[in-house]
Amino acid sequence: MTAQDGHDQAPGGARADARPMRLTVLGATGSIGTSTLDLVARDPERFEVVAVTANARAEDLARLAIRVRARHAVVADPAAHGALKAALAGSGITTAAGARAICEAAALPADMVVAAIVGAAGLGPTLAAVGQGTTIALANKECLVCAGDLFMRAAREASATILPVDSEHNAVFQVLERDNVEQVEKLILTASGGPFRTFALEEMRGVTPDQALRHPNWSMGARISIDSATMMNKGFEIIEARHLFPLRADQIDVLVHPQSVVHGMVQYRDGSLLAQMGAPDMRTPIAHCLAWPGRMGTPAQRLDLAALGTLTFEAPDPVRFPALRLAREALAAGTAATAALNAVDEVMVKAFLARRAGFLDIVTTAEQVLERMAGTTGFGEMTCIDDVFAVDETARRLAGEIAGNGS
Ligand code: NDP
């Protein structure tokens, strides 16, 4: 079952049995991971944490693992294993390291796996979690950008449930009448517009990583913050929505909404426009997934609409934010193109953060790599996950060559 279908748990969110939910959090030290574990720590009786994982931040991971009494803690970077073992000595929490160990942790029996690793690195572990046919709270949108149909097919075959954590998709999921999908005219994903919403193109040319990381409303990891500034993140979200919901690409709209209060909307044939609103705090959509199909409490700030007074909306500017067009073109070209787009973006965001590339180079290079790949090999059919990794590798190499930064 996926976000496209109905639900199979007890109405009102009551779990069929009263035992705690066995939960694994991949990417536990990140922005989504720590928000998830904050909710877990506030309601410890409700959860039994099976495993928590990170890349290299061993001490942070150990602290979190102890706080939520996790059974296993795993780092992807073998060099961080010593520090993890030392920090967890005597705690009874078992440890492991390496990319394979992350996949093994993802496959440990759990009622829900929160997929919150950043980037294409999350694909393998999330697929390992999907393979156990459990519920995936999916934050790692790159799974869908890189492997779209393949990922959703794997979920269907394993009878895994995919719940969207991304605030816009979670909003749509909350207001989408799954029995009335054919009555939907369109989805609207809102976008804050990022820190450069009002900047002229020429002004954007010289912006620094510090400026780009300063998102006006959301506190997030570095990669998604930069992607929000270029609006590539919104482009990825169009791709994500196309795979999560049974709608065509031309039924997925983007609307700039600087206050980030309305997260997503669904417009029906009768003219009704249903919206989900909330303070910009990822604990709300995460809690929606953790408790689905019920609800649970969160400390997220409650909206005071009278104090807010005005909510504004505007169309995105395709000239200053070409990433939206590029993502739509890649979506039309197929999963190989969207996987390539993600790979170039990962390389270029890293280069920008390291001051080896300019802000505008991120999208320009992506466009050049996609053009080159379409012109030489073309974007063929992706039949297996190895095809995804092959495209990813080619796109990274070309991005390095074009950007001339050796990234
Ligand atoms: P962060 O950068 O804050 O955290 C990333 C997490 O992934 C960390 O735990 C990091 O470990 C881990 N990680 C990084 N590389 C690897 C690797 N190679 N192998 C295993 N683990 C790795 O990211 P966010 O929490 O911001 O984002 C996570 C995902 O959620 C992204 O796909 C993002 O697009 C999506 N998302 C995020 C939102 C947000 O508000 N932050 C909103 C909606 C979606 P370590 O700490 O050791 O580096």
Short mmCIF file of C-alpha atoms and ligand atoms in Angstrom, two decimals, residues 27-32 54-57 76 116-119 121 139-142 166 219-221 224 282, ligand 1:
data_model
loop_
_atom_site.label_atom_id
_atom_site.label_comp_id
_atom_site.label_asym_id
_atom_site.label_seq_id
_atom_site.Cartn_x
_atom_site.Cartn_y
_atom_site.Cartn_z
CA GLY A 27 19.51 9.68 9.57
CA ALA A 28 18.79 10.10 13.28
CA THR A 29 21.31 12.93 13.82
CA GLY A 30 19.87 15.16 11.09
CA SER A 31 17.17 17.78 11.21
CA ILE A 32 14.31 15.32 10.54
CA ALA A 54 24.00 8.36 11.16
CA ASN A 55 26.87 8.94 8.80
CA ALA A 56 29.78 10.04 10.98
CA ARG A 57 28.51 12.07 13.93
CA ALA A 76 27.94 4.58 7.85
CA ALA A 116 15.68 10.61 6.87
CA ILE A 117 19.13 10.13 5.37
CA VAL A 118 20.00 12.99 3.04
CA GLY A 119 20.71 12.37 -0.64
CA ALA A 121 22.83 7.61 -0.02
CA ALA A 139 11.53 12.18 4.29
CA ASN A 140 14.32 11.14 1.89
CA LYS A 141 12.65 12.47 -1.26
CA GLU A 142 15.76 11.47 -3.22
CA ASP A 166 7.75 16.19 3.44
CA SER A 219 15.31 25.07 10.11
CA MET A 220 16.69 22.24 7.95
CA GLY A 221 19.83 20.40 6.89
CA ILE A 224 17.74 21.02 1.48
CA MET A 282 8.45 19.45 10.85
P1 NDP B 1 20.48 16.57 7.54
O1 NDP B 1 21.65 16.94 6.72
O2 NDP B 1 20.11 17.44 8.68
O3 NDP B 1 20.69 15.07 8.12
C1 NDP B 1 21.07 14.04 7.27
C2 NDP B 1 21.19 12.73 8.04
O4 NDP B 1 21.66 11.72 7.13
C3 NDP B 1 22.19 12.76 9.18
O5 NDP B 1 21.78 11.87 10.18
C4 NDP B 1 23.47 12.25 8.51
O6 NDP B 1 24.41 11.70 9.43
C5 NDP B 1 22.87 11.16 7.63
N1 NDP B 1 23.72 10.82 6.50
C6 NDP B 1 24.31 11.68 5.64
N2 NDP B 1 25.02 10.99 4.70
C7 NDP B 1 24.85 9.69 4.98
C8 NDP B 1 25.35 8.50 4.40
N3 NDP B 1 26.16 8.51 3.33
N4 NDP B 1 24.97 7.32 4.94
C9 NDP B 1 24.17 7.27 6.03
N5 NDP B 1 23.67 8.38 6.63
C10 NDP B 1 24.01 9.57 6.11
O7 NDP B 1 19.26 16.37 6.54
P2 NDP B 1 17.71 16.70 6.79
O8 NDP B 1 17.24 16.07 8.05
O9 NDP B 1 17.47 18.14 6.56
O10 NDP B 1 17.04 15.95 5.54
C11 NDP B 1 16.93 14.55 5.50
C12 NDP B 1 16.03 14.18 4.33
O11 NDP B 1 14.72 14.70 4.60
C13 NDP B 1 16.45 14.81 2.99
O12 NDP B 1 16.17 13.93 1.95
C14 NDP B 1 15.56 16.06 2.87
O13 NDP B 1 15.32 16.42 1.53
C15 NDP B 1 14.30 15.56 3.55
N6 NDP B 1 13.47 16.61 4.13
C16 NDP B 1 13.98 17.41 5.10
C17 NDP B 1 13.20 18.41 5.65
C18 NDP B 1 13.72 19.28 6.77
O14 NDP B 1 12.96 20.08 7.29
N7 NDP B 1 14.97 19.14 7.17
C19 NDP B 1 11.85 18.67 5.17
C20 NDP B 1 11.38 17.73 4.18
C21 NDP B 1 12.18 16.75 3.67
P3 NDP B 1 25.57 12.67 10.09
O15 NDP B 1 24.84 13.58 11.05
O16 NDP B 1 26.47 11.73 10.78
O17 NDP B 1 26.20 13.42 8.97
#
